Every structure is written in structure tokens, then in C-alpha cells.
Amino acid sequence: MYKTHTCGELRATHEGQSVVLAGWVHRQRDHGGVTFIDLRDRYGVIQIVGDPAIPDASPIQHARQEWVLQVSGVVHRRPGGAENPNLATGEIEIHAQKVEVLNQAKPLPFLINKDEDIDENVRLKYRYLDLRREKMQKNLILRHKVIKFIRDYLSDRGFLEVETPMLFKTTPEGARDYLVPSRLQPGNFYALPQSPQQLKQLLMVAGVDRYFQIARCLRDEDLRGDRQPEFTQLDLEMSFVERDDVLSIVEGLFTSMVKEILPEKRLLSSPWPLLTHAEAVQRYGSDKPDLRFGMELYNLSEIFAKSEFRVFQMALQSGGVIKCIIVPGCAEYTRKEVDDLTEFAKEQGAKGLATLALTAEGVKGTAQKFIKPDEVAAIQQLTGAKTGDLVLFVADSKAVAHKTLSALRLLFRDRLKLADPNMLAFAWVVDFPMFEYNEEDKKWDAAHHPFTMPKMEDLPKFETDPASILSDAYDMVLNGYETASGSIRIHRSDIQQKVFQLLGLKDEEIQAKFGHLIEAFQFGAPPHGGMAPGIDRLVMLFADEPNIREVIAFPKNQAGRDVMADAPSPASEKQLRELQIKLDLKEEKK
RNA sequence: GGACCCGUGGUGUAGCGGCCAAACAUGCGGCCCUGUCAAGGCCGAGAUCGCGAGUUCGAAUCUCGUCGGGUCCGCCA
């Protein structure tokens, strides 16, 4: 046995006890005579005192940062005045009687004992060292607590955790699949699951009734700050439920979780706000609004119905809208600052940005000469804009206006610090559209997935107006992120047929792609639904991290590489031969 | 596929046409020191400024290319 206690657990009550500790040298302070070492493990840091008069303890004099030591000694109360209140173990210290060097360490590529920004490439290359740092240990621990809480909470409520295969079947729609070649059936491929969607529905047919899984999901798409190619979802499905049954389980789960493991965080409200998709988009320009602050979008199309401003006229004539946000206290923005905002708006797809600055000296801004005084008054009446505020207009298609203003809203959230970092603004967004028209392929796509239940009252619209069909799909949003997505599923084959028809799937295709599911549903499928909160994103938000990589032990970089292990890497000739795969690589670009 | 940003000793930064064969902090090596806790003091080693080409009398500094990294758009049923 290497140790009797951890470095974090000893207190004044242990005074006089002989203990054996093992850990890393966090810091060393050599006073020539007496030597102090802060010994660290996952549980904390404790001061070891080395006396040169004790020969067995002499290795402490030569120990360097991150060496691994085993220390035998006696717990002593520190001399008066030498206590360290910043340390949980600060009232005591260990007087070393014997110090064993278990392992030495070369000088490290960066410091473990200091919280400074290190080049992320270096961090990822030496991830095992990065993970030794306090912040990363905290993130690992928080993630563990979140998952443990989920398992306990759901188990207590009758949920059964069931594992589903990683080697499964390619899904025709949705994200790009990761493929795995089959050696036993050359030329055929498994797909790694984008989510256990079909399998969890089959578990409902199997009578599991309440299922969950901490499920790894894989999608071969480009990475983002909040997106990794492999990520973890709390996958969850329930039988004999309606939408609100699912929402209330998940709301209860996260409300209790925050209370227990994040006591310093506040919820925006309890119960959580519930917005329809249409309402969220109209008010915030986004289906995942950050509700920690206001700055809502206003529709000015009516006020400008008779506007002579060509930009506004044209937007309205082509079926678009004129919308705005009010930026508090920014009326005095310089020309350069406004130009930068315009540039930002263009990057989001807008043709431009009209501004109106309500300064103490009167109305200014790029749209000033096109907007009549009565229109200014009407805007102030509608939006409550006051002197000192800056009005930003986007006149464009609905989609572009919403996307641009939503992005500007988040820009000002960060710039003006409008959102409380200690608030968790959980909310539900419900009643998503069932279908989206795919301009590229000239066909309808399922907005969520093809097994999502359309609203019963919208069934007649399949023939007349598919775009207006709503579904029983819902998202959980948190501080401007989509943190879960789910739906009530179709369990009636006649409705499933209608959906497949509208999606333009032929019977043979349906059979080949979903045959197993369709057949299963003919053997008594219960009404069911569920959702899948994203663990990585939630932990990222809980830990106040700006990036999902900070809460994943071994993440990929933006190019999808594992910098530490240098993956992906070429396959050997032998491997390829066994799989009967020949490479046909494109010529290198000259 | 596209836009923008970044790249200076091991690490984090400064320098942004000549004062720089590059400064500071930390880490590293040595010496001193019996109560420190980001210990302190003294001494020392360590970067041809990602790489290549160009502009210039002169480039870490400007331009172009390239490589690496990041943020975002597209993509993510």
C-alpha cells in the first residue's frame, strides 16, 4: 500500500498520527536548512516539512516539480502564525521521517501549479499534464457529478439504463456518418451512431418503458467551439407519454441537479419559460435564445409600410421584414464603430445595416435622412428606445433579418456584459415546424427527424401547406445554446406513411432504410417520446467554460485531429488488404 | 468550400522599419539561506522572432505565399 491518506483529507484532528502520503511535488521551498514541499494529489495539497537532520527524509532536498514522492511522517499542528488559511490542510503539516522518490520528472512543457493561458496545441499534445491542472481536475469532477446525478435521479424514477451498439447501420438523412469497414463482409460498412435514435424507439417497442443511456454519439461534420465529432448525450425515451411528461422529467432533473451540485448558480425561473418556436424566432431571431437579458427584436414592417426609403420598400415588396434591436447607451458610436457593425451584419448575410442614433442633440445615423419624425416617434413608442440608444435595422428576408439581429444581440450581450454569468436561463422551445424545404434538392426534409409526430390538427395540411405543419418536437435551451432536442414519435403507421410520402421516399427505399423499424412498429408500438440533452455542452455552461474541449478529457482539435496520439493516421497495407480496401486518393493540390 | 484573427527562449508576454545578434516574468542549472507557502537573494544557460520569397541602404516589425492553430459562416435529420 502506497498511502494511508490522501493529500487533501488530513486536518488538525489527525494531529500526532503517523501517515503515509503519495503524490506529486506541487511546489518546493528550500530554505537551506528546512525544506517545504507542497504535495499534491487529486484531493488536495498538503505541506511536507523536511528536516536535514533526518537522513531518511533527505531526498526531499533534491525533489523537483512534478516528481512523484512517497512521504512517511507525522501530522503536526503548524507553529503559531504559520497556518495557511488558503489551504484546506493549512492548519497542519507533515514532518517527514522518510521520503521515497517513486519517480522523477523532466522539466515540463508548461506549469501545472499556475493557472495561465497556454497555447492550446501544447495543452492538447500533453493533455495528461494539462489534466493535472486544478481547473481541468475541477471540470473532470464536475462532469462526473453531473453524470452521477443523472444516473441516480433517473434510476430512482424507474428508468433503465440500456447500452446500444456502436457498430450499427448508416442513417440516410442527417449528419455525415463515420463508416467502419467490415472484414467479415468485405465491401460492407457499419456506421457509428449519430445517436441511438432508432434503437431507443425499438426499446420502447420492447417494453422497456423508461430508458436512458449516457450515450456516445458520432457525427462526421465540421467542428465548432461547441461541437466535437464525438460527444456524449443523455439519451432518454419514455412510453405512454405526452410532450409535457417528457419536459417535466427533464426539467425536474436539471432543476434538482443545479440545486445540488451548482448552488452558486441561479435559475432564471422555475418553472422554466416555455416559448413556441415561432415566438422565439420573432422575439429573439433565434430558436435558441439567451434569455438572461432582453434586447428583443421589434417588427417595424407596419410602421414603414409607406416608407419612401428604397431599402425598406424593396425588402417589404419582396416579402421580407424590417426589424430592429435597441442597443442601450450606444448612440454616440463613432463612424468606425458603426462601420464595423455593418461589416459584421454583412458577414451574417444581411445586405447592410441601417442605424438611428438617438443622441441628446437629436436623431443621427445612416438612416436618419430616410426616416420621418413621426416614424421615429412610432419606433420609440413601440420599442421604448430612449435618448442615448442606438437603433439597428435590418430590412431583408425574415430568415436573414432574424439571423443578423440575433447575432448582433449576442455581440452586444458580450460587449455590454448584459448577461449574468451566474444565471442559468433554461427554457423550452416547442412546436417546431415539421418540414423544411430543401432549395438545393427541391424537396421537403424533416426538420427534426422523420419519426417526429406532426401536430394532429395539422394532418390535413399535408396536401395543402406542408411548410405550416407543426410537430411535437422540442428543444431545451440554455444561455443561447441548444442543449437538448427531442420529440414525441409517430407510432401509427398511417401517419408514418404520410410523412415518408411527403419526404419523397419510395416504398423500396423505406424498406431498405427503415424496414426493421417499420416492421417493429407493426407489433404493438406504444405511444412514446423522448429527448437527448448534450452532456458536453451542459457541463461547459455549468463550468463557465468558453469551449467544449475544456470539459472533454481527450478532445479533437478543430481539424478533427487528436494532437496527442496523432490520429487519424494511415492504415497499414496489411490492414487494408484484410478489409479489401484500395485507396484512391486525390492528387495533392499543386 | 469561404471570411477573419493569431504564430517572438520550455511557458506567458513586450517590442511592431534602424536604439534588438531581441526585453520582462516564470520555469531550468548552480550557489547562499531553519518557517516558507506565487518563499527570498546572487550568478548562469536558453529565442537567427513558424517557414519561404519579396520590398528596403536596413525586416521580429511591411507585402505575398506556405505551414500550424483559433473564431465564425456553410455543414451539424
XYZ file of C-alpha atoms (C1' of nucleotides) in Angstrom:
667
model
C 0.000 0.000 0.000
C 1.460 3.314 -1.056
C -0.542 5.614 1.195
C -2.749 5.741 4.248
C -4.421 9.061 3.426
C -4.906 11.461 0.543
C -3.184 14.822 0.400
C -6.474 16.635 0.876
C -8.096 14.888 3.792
C -5.874 15.494 6.802
C -6.944 18.058 9.400
C -5.953 19.245 12.879
C -7.943 16.342 14.305
C -5.312 13.968 12.885
C -2.558 15.595 14.971
C 0.013 13.093 16.186
C -0.908 10.352 13.707
C 1.715 8.609 11.638
C 0.688 8.735 7.990
C 1.990 7.743 4.589
C 1.170 10.006 1.655
C 1.947 9.784 -2.050
C 1.621 12.452 -4.698
C 3.282 14.994 -6.914
C 5.587 17.831 -5.891
C 3.372 20.853 -6.457
C 5.850 23.429 -5.185
C 9.123 23.316 -3.347
C 10.565 25.904 -0.990
C 14.103 25.154 0.095
C 15.398 27.293 2.958
C 18.770 25.648 3.096
C 18.007 24.162 6.449
C 14.350 23.319 6.425
C 12.652 22.370 3.155
C 8.935 22.665 2.415
C 7.147 20.714 -0.232
C 3.520 21.070 -1.221
C 2.497 17.523 -2.064
C -0.487 17.260 -4.386
C -2.955 14.628 -5.446
C -6.495 14.825 -6.799
C -7.862 15.503 -3.339
C -5.740 18.464 -2.405
C -2.395 19.843 -1.349
C -0.540 19.408 1.953
C 2.708 20.853 3.249
C 5.557 18.451 3.964
C 8.423 19.655 6.147
C 11.872 18.200 5.560
C 14.489 18.414 8.318
C 18.085 17.937 7.113
C 18.904 16.197 10.378
C 16.755 13.213 9.341
C 18.748 11.249 6.754
C 15.824 9.121 5.529
C 13.996 12.290 4.558
C 16.912 13.764 2.612
C 15.538 13.073 -0.899
C 13.130 15.921 -0.219
C 16.059 18.357 -0.693
C 16.523 17.336 -4.335
C 12.961 16.798 -5.397
C 11.781 18.934 -8.305
C 8.399 19.971 -9.637
C 6.113 17.073 -10.508
C 8.356 14.376 -9.092
C 6.322 11.578 -7.547
C 7.075 11.088 -3.860
C 6.019 8.806 -1.074
C 6.263 10.519 2.279
C 6.039 8.848 5.689
C 5.710 11.213 8.582
C 3.726 12.545 11.494
C 0.880 15.063 11.391
C 1.821 18.196 13.348
C -0.122 21.308 14.073
C 1.726 24.201 12.424
C 3.560 26.650 14.708
C 1.508 29.701 15.696
C 1.305 32.236 12.883
C 2.444 29.745 10.242
C -1.028 28.473 9.371
C -2.150 28.932 5.792
C -5.859 29.816 5.600
C -5.836 29.415 1.797
C -5.262 25.695 2.149
C -7.851 23.218 3.396
C -4.992 21.417 5.143
C -3.427 24.728 6.199
C -3.620 24.198 9.952
C -1.273 21.237 9.822
C 1.839 19.893 8.138
C 3.631 16.562 7.851
C 7.057 16.245 9.419
C 8.740 13.826 7.047
C 10.538 10.864 8.515
C 11.117 9.021 5.286
C 10.861 10.247 1.705
C 10.936 7.845 -1.201
C 11.253 9.118 -4.778
C 8.776 6.954 -6.708
C 9.559 8.691 -9.960
C 11.374 11.719 -11.287
C 10.032 14.142 -13.889
C 11.794 16.071 -16.592
C 11.108 19.789 -16.811
C 7.530 20.160 -18.047
C 6.360 21.929 -21.208
C 4.190 24.143 -19.014
C 3.488 24.726 -15.342
C 0.943 22.599 -13.539
C 0.813 24.832 -10.474
C -0.153 28.025 -12.278
C -3.415 28.904 -13.987
C -2.183 30.665 -17.107
C -3.219 30.554 -20.746
C -1.089 28.070 -22.614
C -1.081 27.511 -26.338
C -3.870 25.023 -26.881
C -1.821 22.916 -29.235
C 0.732 22.370 -26.478
C -2.011 21.619 -23.986
C -3.561 19.037 -26.275
C -0.238 17.411 -27.079
C 0.443 16.959 -23.370
C -3.163 16.531 -22.368
C -2.263 14.193 -19.490
C -0.276 17.065 -17.966
C -2.954 19.621 -18.783
C -5.450 17.458 -16.947
C -3.288 17.616 -13.823
C -4.059 21.320 -13.545
C -6.578 22.375 -10.954
C -9.077 23.842 -13.400
C -9.152 20.712 -15.521
C -9.448 18.465 -12.469
C -12.420 20.563 -11.399
C -14.009 20.132 -14.803
C -13.480 16.370 -14.744
C -15.014 16.193 -11.291
C -17.978 18.378 -12.255
C -18.645 16.223 -15.284
C -18.561 13.120 -13.133
C -21.002 14.684 -10.670
C -23.394 15.613 -13.466
C -23.401 12.095 -14.872
C -23.672 10.512 -11.427
C -26.607 12.762 -10.605
C -28.338 11.793 -13.838
C -27.888 8.080 -13.165
C -29.193 8.374 -9.610
C -32.107 10.658 -10.437
C -33.389 8.637 -13.353
C -32.783 5.271 -11.695
C -34.847 6.470 -8.727
C -37.674 7.208 -11.134
C -37.794 3.815 -12.771
C -35.531 4.446 -15.741
C -33.457 1.563 -17.044
C -30.000 2.208 -18.474
C -29.518 0.115 -21.593
C -26.454 0.058 -23.827
C -26.885 0.114 -27.585
C -24.337 -0.847 -30.237
C -21.599 1.399 -31.579
C -21.432 -0.638 -34.771
C -24.763 -0.050 -36.445
C -26.366 0.931 -39.687
C -25.871 4.061 -41.749
C -28.714 6.546 -41.495
C -29.853 8.052 -44.770
C -30.635 11.547 -43.554
C -28.946 13.797 -41.067
C -25.257 14.227 -40.389
C -22.489 12.511 -42.308
C -21.783 9.077 -40.843
C -18.464 7.694 -39.686
C -18.093 4.409 -41.540
C -16.374 1.281 -40.284
C -15.444 -1.332 -42.867
C -16.489 -4.915 -42.186
C -13.742 -7.527 -42.535
C -16.158 -10.437 -42.374
C -18.353 -8.940 -45.051
C -15.971 -7.161 -47.376
C -17.391 -4.147 -49.146
C -19.943 -3.544 -46.419
C -19.770 -0.915 -43.732
C -21.129 -0.281 -40.300
C -21.894 3.279 -39.305
C -21.064 4.658 -35.896
C -24.251 6.023 -34.328
C -25.136 9.694 -34.742
C -27.413 8.951 -31.820
C -29.188 5.800 -30.617
C -32.437 7.222 -32.035
C -33.825 4.139 -33.750
C -32.581 1.786 -31.058
C -34.225 3.653 -28.235
C -37.514 3.608 -30.104
C -37.108 -0.129 -30.551
C -36.527 -0.392 -26.791
C -39.939 1.209 -26.351
C -41.416 -1.481 -28.584
C -39.533 -3.926 -26.360
C -41.491 -2.672 -23.369
C -38.591 -1.014 -21.552
C -40.992 1.881 -20.891
C -38.411 4.238 -19.383
C -34.936 4.121 -20.916
C -31.821 6.220 -20.622
C -28.202 5.938 -21.606
C -25.093 8.059 -21.291
C -24.512 7.599 -24.990
C -21.552 8.441 -27.157
C -22.664 9.942 -30.469
C -20.551 10.449 -33.581
C -21.092 12.836 -36.475
C -18.616 13.471 -39.244
C -19.207 17.192 -39.609
C -17.006 20.261 -39.179
C -16.106 21.221 -35.631
C -17.024 24.341 -33.672
C -16.394 25.698 -30.212
C -19.470 23.806 -29.034
C -19.211 20.799 -31.356
C -16.918 17.762 -31.313
C -17.149 14.832 -33.720
C -17.743 12.515 -30.806
C -19.819 13.753 -27.945
C -21.978 12.466 -25.138
C -25.719 12.683 -24.789
C -28.096 11.751 -22.067
C -30.307 9.738 -24.369
C -33.761 9.267 -22.911
C -37.065 7.771 -24.064
C -40.403 7.088 -22.385
C -43.527 5.168 -23.335
C -47.132 6.297 -22.834
C -46.172 9.940 -22.547
C -47.137 13.252 -23.983
C -44.795 16.148 -24.530
C -45.216 17.641 -21.076
C -44.432 14.322 -19.381
C -41.022 14.324 -21.048
C -40.388 18.006 -20.376
C -41.288 17.686 -16.733
C -38.915 14.777 -16.099
C -36.041 16.618 -17.732
C -36.893 19.930 -16.080
C -37.048 18.184 -12.717
C -33.718 16.503 -13.360
C -31.798 19.667 -14.177
C -33.557 21.835 -11.612
C -32.592 19.392 -8.853
C -29.117 18.955 -10.280
C -28.365 22.674 -10.286
C -29.629 22.980 -6.740
C -27.419 20.161 -5.538
C -24.179 20.476 -7.460
C -24.186 24.122 -8.576
C -25.516 26.006 -5.541
C -23.793 29.221 -6.674
C -25.876 29.311 -9.864
C -29.338 30.829 -10.134
C -32.111 29.661 -12.400
C -33.833 32.338 -14.478
C -37.170 30.963 -13.345
C -38.788 27.841 -12.062
C -40.831 26.501 -13.775
C -38.801 27.267 -16.872
C -40.155 29.607 -19.541
C -41.801 27.876 -22.473
C -41.774 29.560 -25.871
C -43.156 28.340 -29.136
C -40.637 28.146 -31.930
C -42.485 30.951 -33.761
C -42.428 33.158 -30.688
C -38.722 32.549 -30.018
C -37.804 33.399 -33.581
C -39.989 36.522 -33.663
C -38.782 37.882 -30.343
C -35.130 36.843 -30.430
C -34.418 35.897 -34.032
C -33.255 32.505 -32.838
C -34.653 29.119 -31.878
C -32.118 29.026 -29.033
C -32.413 32.449 -27.419
C -30.296 33.574 -24.490
C -32.995 34.667 -22.056
C -30.627 36.137 -19.484
C -31.220 39.576 -20.985
C -33.835 41.445 -23.023
C -32.908 43.370 -26.165
C -35.732 41.761 -28.094
C -36.331 42.193 -31.808
C -39.146 44.503 -32.906
C -41.026 44.240 -36.166
C -41.279 47.663 -37.811
C -42.816 46.491 -41.078
C -46.105 48.227 -40.321
C -44.519 51.493 -39.258
C -42.559 51.542 -42.503
C -45.365 50.220 -44.717
C -45.450 53.526 -46.571
C -41.755 54.383 -46.169
C -40.039 56.069 -49.094
C -36.678 54.610 -48.052
C -35.883 52.351 -51.001
C -34.048 49.767 -48.927
C -37.103 49.341 -46.715
C -39.539 49.421 -49.623
C -37.720 46.720 -51.508
C -37.473 44.436 -48.518
C -41.222 44.697 -47.928
C -42.111 44.273 -51.599
C -40.153 41.034 -51.853
C -41.965 39.610 -48.844
C -39.331 40.468 -46.264
C -39.471 42.347 -42.996
C -37.948 45.362 -41.295
C -36.847 44.536 -37.787
C -34.650 46.220 -35.241
C -32.947 45.910 -31.896
C -32.337 48.735 -29.446
C -28.770 48.924 -28.174
C -28.798 50.798 -24.884
C -26.426 53.710 -24.428
C -24.563 53.351 -27.723
C -25.931 56.407 -29.585
C -22.502 58.026 -29.541
C -20.855 55.256 -31.539
C -18.301 56.587 -33.986
C -18.471 56.166 -37.727
C -15.823 53.418 -37.454
C -17.750 51.527 -34.793
C -20.927 51.646 -36.875
C -18.997 50.547 -39.965
C -17.673 47.558 -38.037
C -21.221 46.615 -37.040
C -22.293 46.886 -40.675
C -19.422 44.649 -41.684
C -20.480 42.149 -39.011
C -24.073 42.248 -40.311
C -22.852 41.532 -43.831
C -20.872 38.536 -42.627
C -24.158 37.199 -41.294
C -25.737 37.574 -44.712
C -27.502 40.943 -44.474
C -27.193 43.372 -47.350
C -26.457 46.153 -44.892
C -27.312 47.736 -41.601
C -29.341 50.913 -41.127
C -28.777 52.809 -37.888
C -30.545 55.515 -35.977
C -28.750 57.141 -33.055
C -30.978 58.892 -30.533
C -28.466 61.441 -29.279
C -29.058 64.335 -26.950
C -28.517 66.641 -29.934
C -31.157 64.882 -31.992
C -31.530 61.931 -34.278
C -28.459 60.823 -36.238
C -27.310 57.676 -38.010
C -27.180 56.252 -41.502
C -30.965 56.020 -41.805
C -31.660 59.450 -40.325
C -32.498 61.259 -43.552
C -34.832 58.472 -44.721
C -36.867 58.183 -41.559
C -39.547 60.767 -40.835
C -40.012 62.262 -37.359
C -43.410 60.554 -36.931
C -41.768 57.223 -37.773
C -39.071 57.863 -35.177
C -41.801 58.609 -32.660
C -43.638 55.417 -33.598
C -40.448 53.378 -33.148
C -39.855 54.888 -29.717
C -43.473 54.252 -28.819
C -43.203 50.578 -29.843
C -39.730 49.758 -28.548
C -39.256 52.117 -25.625
C -35.984 53.377 -27.139
C -34.682 56.397 -25.248
C -32.193 59.156 -25.804
C -28.732 57.635 -25.765
C -29.812 54.428 -27.505
C -28.775 53.134 -30.873
C -31.374 51.500 -33.146
C -30.090 48.864 -35.569
C -32.360 47.966 -38.509
C -32.182 45.031 -40.831
C -34.526 45.027 -43.817
C -34.326 41.668 -45.505
C -35.977 38.280 -45.784
C -37.275 37.037 -42.442
C -34.521 34.445 -42.200
C -31.689 36.911 -42.834
C -33.170 39.627 -40.610
C -33.551 37.180 -37.742
C -30.114 35.630 -38.141
C -28.386 39.012 -38.347
C -30.190 40.688 -35.476
C -29.815 37.605 -33.321
C -26.063 37.626 -33.925
C -25.911 41.354 -33.138
C -27.899 40.747 -29.978
C -25.306 38.222 -28.791
C -22.478 40.524 -29.844
C -23.852 43.238 -27.551
C -24.539 40.710 -24.816
C -20.797 40.129 -24.635
C -19.702 43.681 -25.388
C -22.033 45.344 -22.878
C -21.951 42.438 -20.411
C -25.721 42.170 -20.421
C -25.897 38.554 -19.243
C -25.313 37.466 -15.649
C -22.641 34.742 -15.755
C -24.105 33.095 -12.679
C -27.553 32.710 -14.174
C -28.717 29.571 -15.908
C -31.572 30.557 -18.205
C -33.063 27.187 -19.004
C -36.103 27.359 -21.279
C -38.216 25.200 -23.530
C -38.813 25.913 -27.181
C -41.724 23.880 -28.542
C -43.868 23.435 -31.661
C -41.068 23.294 -34.186
C -42.005 23.147 -37.863
C -42.278 19.568 -39.104
C -40.684 20.120 -42.514
C -38.160 22.401 -44.136
C -37.952 22.950 -47.863
C -34.579 21.976 -49.245
C -33.879 24.504 -52.006
C -30.841 22.628 -53.230
C -32.564 19.280 -53.778
C -36.037 20.766 -54.391
C -37.667 18.556 -51.815
C -39.006 18.548 -48.269
C -36.734 17.500 -45.390
C -37.742 16.541 -41.882
C -36.802 19.422 -39.606
C -36.157 17.102 -36.654
C -36.342 13.575 -37.992
C -38.903 11.567 -39.947
C -40.279 9.795 -36.857
C -41.394 13.025 -35.228
C -45.110 13.283 -34.600
C -46.825 16.069 -36.519
C -49.489 18.018 -34.652
C -52.727 16.076 -35.093
C -54.642 19.204 -36.060
C -52.141 19.862 -38.854
C -52.639 16.499 -40.575
C -54.959 17.977 -43.257
C -52.178 20.379 -44.275
C -50.068 17.553 -45.711
C -51.835 18.070 -49.005
C -52.170 21.856 -48.873
C -49.355 23.554 -46.977
C -46.533 21.346 -45.637
C -44.459 24.363 -44.573
C -47.034 25.301 -41.945
C -47.257 21.868 -40.334
C -46.021 21.978 -36.760
C -44.636 18.999 -34.882
C -44.365 17.764 -31.348
C -40.648 18.482 -31.364
C -38.993 20.496 -28.630
C -35.607 21.830 -27.585
C -34.113 22.630 -24.230
C -32.111 25.850 -24.491
C -29.663 27.311 -22.005
C -27.954 30.694 -22.218
C -28.152 30.784 -26.009
C -27.191 27.174 -26.658
C -29.343 24.282 -27.824
C -28.715 21.813 -25.017
C -31.284 19.140 -25.834
C -33.616 18.167 -28.580
C -36.476 15.706 -28.678
C -39.940 14.841 -29.827
C -42.986 12.699 -29.446
C -42.634 9.953 -32.060
C -45.046 8.604 -34.576
C -46.431 5.232 -33.515
C -49.192 4.967 -36.137
C -48.176 3.542 -39.487
C -50.713 5.600 -41.481
C -49.156 8.850 -40.240
C -45.655 7.494 -40.774
C -46.643 6.700 -44.359
C -47.832 10.271 -44.922
C -44.526 11.633 -43.649
C -42.446 9.311 -45.811
C -44.570 10.203 -48.815
C -44.054 13.916 -48.307
C -40.319 13.358 -47.898
C -40.428 11.679 -51.288
C -39.267 8.276 -50.102
C -40.218 5.335 -52.278
C -41.501 2.129 -50.706
C -38.331 0.201 -51.585
C -36.201 2.922 -50.004
C -38.317 2.922 -46.884
C -37.939 -0.836 -46.652
C -34.177 -0.764 -47.145
C -33.538 2.113 -44.784
C -36.134 1.764 -42.068
C -37.655 -1.654 -42.674
C -36.661 -3.010 -39.283
C -38.258 -0.033 -37.553
C -41.453 -0.032 -39.601
C -41.857 -3.729 -39.035
C -41.280 -3.340 -35.306
C -43.953 -0.696 -35.138
C -46.469 -3.208 -36.515
C -46.078 -5.430 -33.459
C -47.719 -3.116 -30.950
C -45.630 0.030 -30.588
C -46.670 2.124 -27.601
C -47.017 5.897 -27.925
C -43.628 7.206 -26.943
C -41.276 10.152 -26.986
C -38.048 11.376 -25.527
C -35.149 13.699 -25.817
C -31.373 13.893 -25.640
C -29.572 16.564 -23.602
C -25.965 17.151 -24.647
C -23.721 16.463 -21.670
C -20.631 18.227 -23.003
C -22.419 21.487 -23.737
C -24.235 21.471 -20.414
C -21.054 20.829 -18.440
C -19.319 23.533 -20.479
C -22.001 26.023 -19.423
C -22.042 24.795 -15.840
C -18.245 25.193 -15.658
C -18.315 28.666 -17.286
C -16.007 27.420 -19.989
C -15.993 29.096 -23.394
C -15.259 25.868 -25.223
C -16.493 22.292 -25.196
C -12.912 20.959 -25.321
C -12.384 22.167 -21.756
C -14.820 19.572 -20.410
C -13.744 16.609 -22.545
C -10.734 14.678 -21.293
C -9.202 13.990 -24.676
C -10.821 16.197 -27.320
C -10.009 16.700 -31.002
C -8.755 19.985 -32.378
C -10.687 21.990 -34.975
C -9.338 19.860 -37.806
C -10.592 16.743 -36.027
C -7.104 15.594 -35.013
C -6.074 14.044 -31.749
C -2.896 16.082 -31.314
C -1.553 13.850 -28.541
C -1.833 10.487 -30.269
C -1.662 11.954 -33.773
C -4.898 10.416 -35.022
C -6.201 9.850 -37.601
C -3.233 8.126 -39.207
C -2.742 5.949 -42.271
C -3.752 2.289 -42.197
C -1.114 -0.330 -42.910
C -1.063 -2.313 -46.143
C -1.987 -5.409 -44.162
C -4.996 -3.766 -42.572
C -6.253 -2.522 -45.904
C -5.703 -5.909 -47.518
C -7.731 -7.655 -44.830
C -10.545 -5.215 -45.402
C -10.176 -5.485 -49.162
C -9.930 -1.738 -49.417
C -7.886 0.127 -52.001
C -7.161 3.808 -51.590
C -7.969 6.193 -54.393
C -6.597 9.460 -53.053
C -7.000 12.708 -54.942
C -3.818 14.219 -56.330
C -2.184 16.681 -53.971
C -3.084 20.232 -54.940
C -0.154 21.819 -56.734
C -15.833 25.475 -49.668
C -15.490 30.717 -47.556
C -14.324 35.075 -44.060
C -11.499 36.949 -40.086
C -7.642 36.605 -36.299
C -3.013 34.561 -34.175
C 2.299 32.353 -34.553
C 8.995 36.095 -30.589
C 13.740 31.462 -25.361
C 10.382 25.490 -22.222
C 5.772 28.638 -20.828
C 3.238 33.535 -20.781
C 4.077 38.311 -22.674
C 6.790 43.127 -24.507
C 8.936 45.084 -28.897
C 5.535 46.455 -34.486
C 11.121 49.697 -40.124
C 17.423 51.411 -37.696
C 18.196 52.398 -30.489
C 17.066 44.487 -30.964
C 22.895 39.196 -32.802
C 15.659 40.962 -29.031
C 13.272 42.908 -23.183
C 10.347 41.232 -18.810
C 8.178 37.405 -15.802
C 8.158 32.417 -14.857
C 10.441 27.793 -15.477
C 15.546 25.425 -15.886
C 21.081 24.869 -13.820
C 24.482 26.499 -9.774
C 25.470 28.907 -5.031
C 23.506 31.132 -0.234
C 19.675 30.870 3.432
C 15.934 26.788 9.775
C 9.306 28.705 8.965
C 8.069 29.347 3.943
C 3.511 28.789 1.294
C 3.440 32.604 -6.087
C 9.437 31.953 -0.301
C 13.765 35.204 -0.829
C 18.935 36.736 -2.517
C 23.081 36.244 -6.054
C 25.068 34.029 -10.620
C 24.241 31.425 -15.257
C 22.311 28.915 -19.621
C 18.285 29.419 -23.034
C 14.960 32.541 -28.975
C 18.863 33.673 -36.356
C 11.210 36.260 -33.830
C 6.712 29.260 -37.570
C 8.851 28.547 -42.700
C 9.956 30.616 -47.787
C 10.243 34.584 -51.156
C 9.965 39.794 -51.895
C 10.109 45.355 -50.772
C 14.076 48.360 -48.456
C 20.574 51.028 -47.613
C 18.281 48.281 -43.332
C 12.796 43.483 -41.638
C 10.779 40.257 -35.492
C 8.331 44.743 -37.462
C 5.844 45.958 -44.353
C 3.957 42.636 -48.739
C 2.952 37.878 -50.918
C 2.990 32.686 -50.423
C 3.106 28.491 -47.267
C 2.571 25.580 -42.741
C 0.316 25.254 -37.915
C -3.575 26.983 -34.572
C -8.235 29.501 -33.241
C -13.216 32.008 -34.005
C -17.226 32.233 -37.252
C -20.344 31.218 -41.967
C -21.626 26.897 -44.883
C -22.408 21.951 -42.720
C -24.480 19.644 -37.937
C -32.153 14.885 -39.848
